């Protein structure tokens, strides 16, 4: 099984390269000239996109083929203060440069919209905001010129006191998304509400791939084991992309849901022993606080483990030769 590793948004080694620089709503309101304030937001967005391209070049230098974009590339977008603002025409060239680089070097990229983007909500205003947020994320991918292998990962959402009704509401609201958005969605199990088995059921119902979070499953396992679920999770993926998982380690015994700085290697290898019988390729997004540094440390720790053969700086072969 070929396993590739990626990381989320920020680099701990590339200095002054944040892709998430912003302006607070308070500071925006302090600027008397609204048009000048909007132009400032666009300049910040251009800097975020330029830094994203820097990080992609850093990734290529270290053989990292997986990367999750920051959702904060365009500051304040979606806020009521900037209603009617469309920064995409000015940012077209910067988005296209990112997409061209991704395609040239065959990278797998994605977004993970923030936790307030939920389709199980009973509140119409939250649902509308969620629809708009997903549209913006997909529009960014489209502006990059990326095909539907570049996806947006979301959770089912909260239970709001009745899990069955919330699940049904998710299914109904998902069907209201435009086709261009639905084709780019993956669903992930969460650490408090919808388990891996329930998320798998949702994926099967709406016809989208499932991203298994093995840390979330550990703290919110439900009745089923990963061994039982994994073969069906693999089937939600097409032949175009390898299955994708999220991996992190608990921050502490007191905070088992929090993410640690680095990833514990032995638990990951235990999962690989389960996964290897059902797929020959696997992509692993590391959600460790130390970002790319966690990836580099993990690769260093993996090189001496039985059954592991290091292929490059960010991928391994796992299993018997």
JSON list of C-alpha atoms in Angstrom, two decimals, residues 34-44 46 85-86 90:
[
{"chain": "A", "resi": 34, "resn": "UNK", "atom": "CA", "xyz": [-15.41, 51.84, 2.12]},
{"chain": "A", "resi": 35, "resn": "UNK", "atom": "CA", "xyz": [-13.97, 51.38, -1.37]},
{"chain": "A", "resi": 36, "resn": "UNK", "atom": "CA", "xyz": [-10.45, 51.94, -0.08]},
{"chain": "A", "resi": 37, "resn": "UNK", "atom": "CA", "xyz": [-11.15, 49.44, 2.71]},
{"chain": "A", "resi": 38, "resn": "UNK", "atom": "CA", "xyz": [-12.31, 46.84, 0.18]},
{"chain": "A", "resi": 39, "resn": "UNK", "atom": "CA", "xyz": [-9.17, 47.41, -1.91]},
{"chain": "A", "resi": 40, "resn": "UNK", "atom": "CA", "xyz": [-7.12, 46.79, 1.25]},
{"chain": "A", "resi": 41, "resn": "UNK", "atom": "CA", "xyz": [-8.93, 43.49, 1.79]},
{"chain": "A", "resi": 42, "resn": "UNK", "atom": "CA", "xyz": [-8.10, 42.52, -1.78]},
{"chain": "A", "resi": 43, "resn": "UNK", "atom": "CA", "xyz": [-4.42, 43.32, -1.23]},
{"chain": "A", "resi": 44, "resn": "UNK", "atom": "CA", "xyz": [-4.40, 41.11, 1.86]},
{"chain": "A", "resi": 46, "resn": "UNK", "atom": "CA", "xyz": [-3.42, 38.68, -2.86]},
{"chain": "A", "resi": 85, "resn": "UNK", "atom": "CA", "xyz": [-18.31, 42.81, -2.71]},
{"chain": "A", "resi": 86, "resn": "UNK", "atom": "CA", "xyz": [-16.88, 40.49, -5.36]},
{"chain": "A", "resi": 90, "resn": "UNK", "atom": "CA", "xyz": [-9.07, 41.08, -9.08]}
]
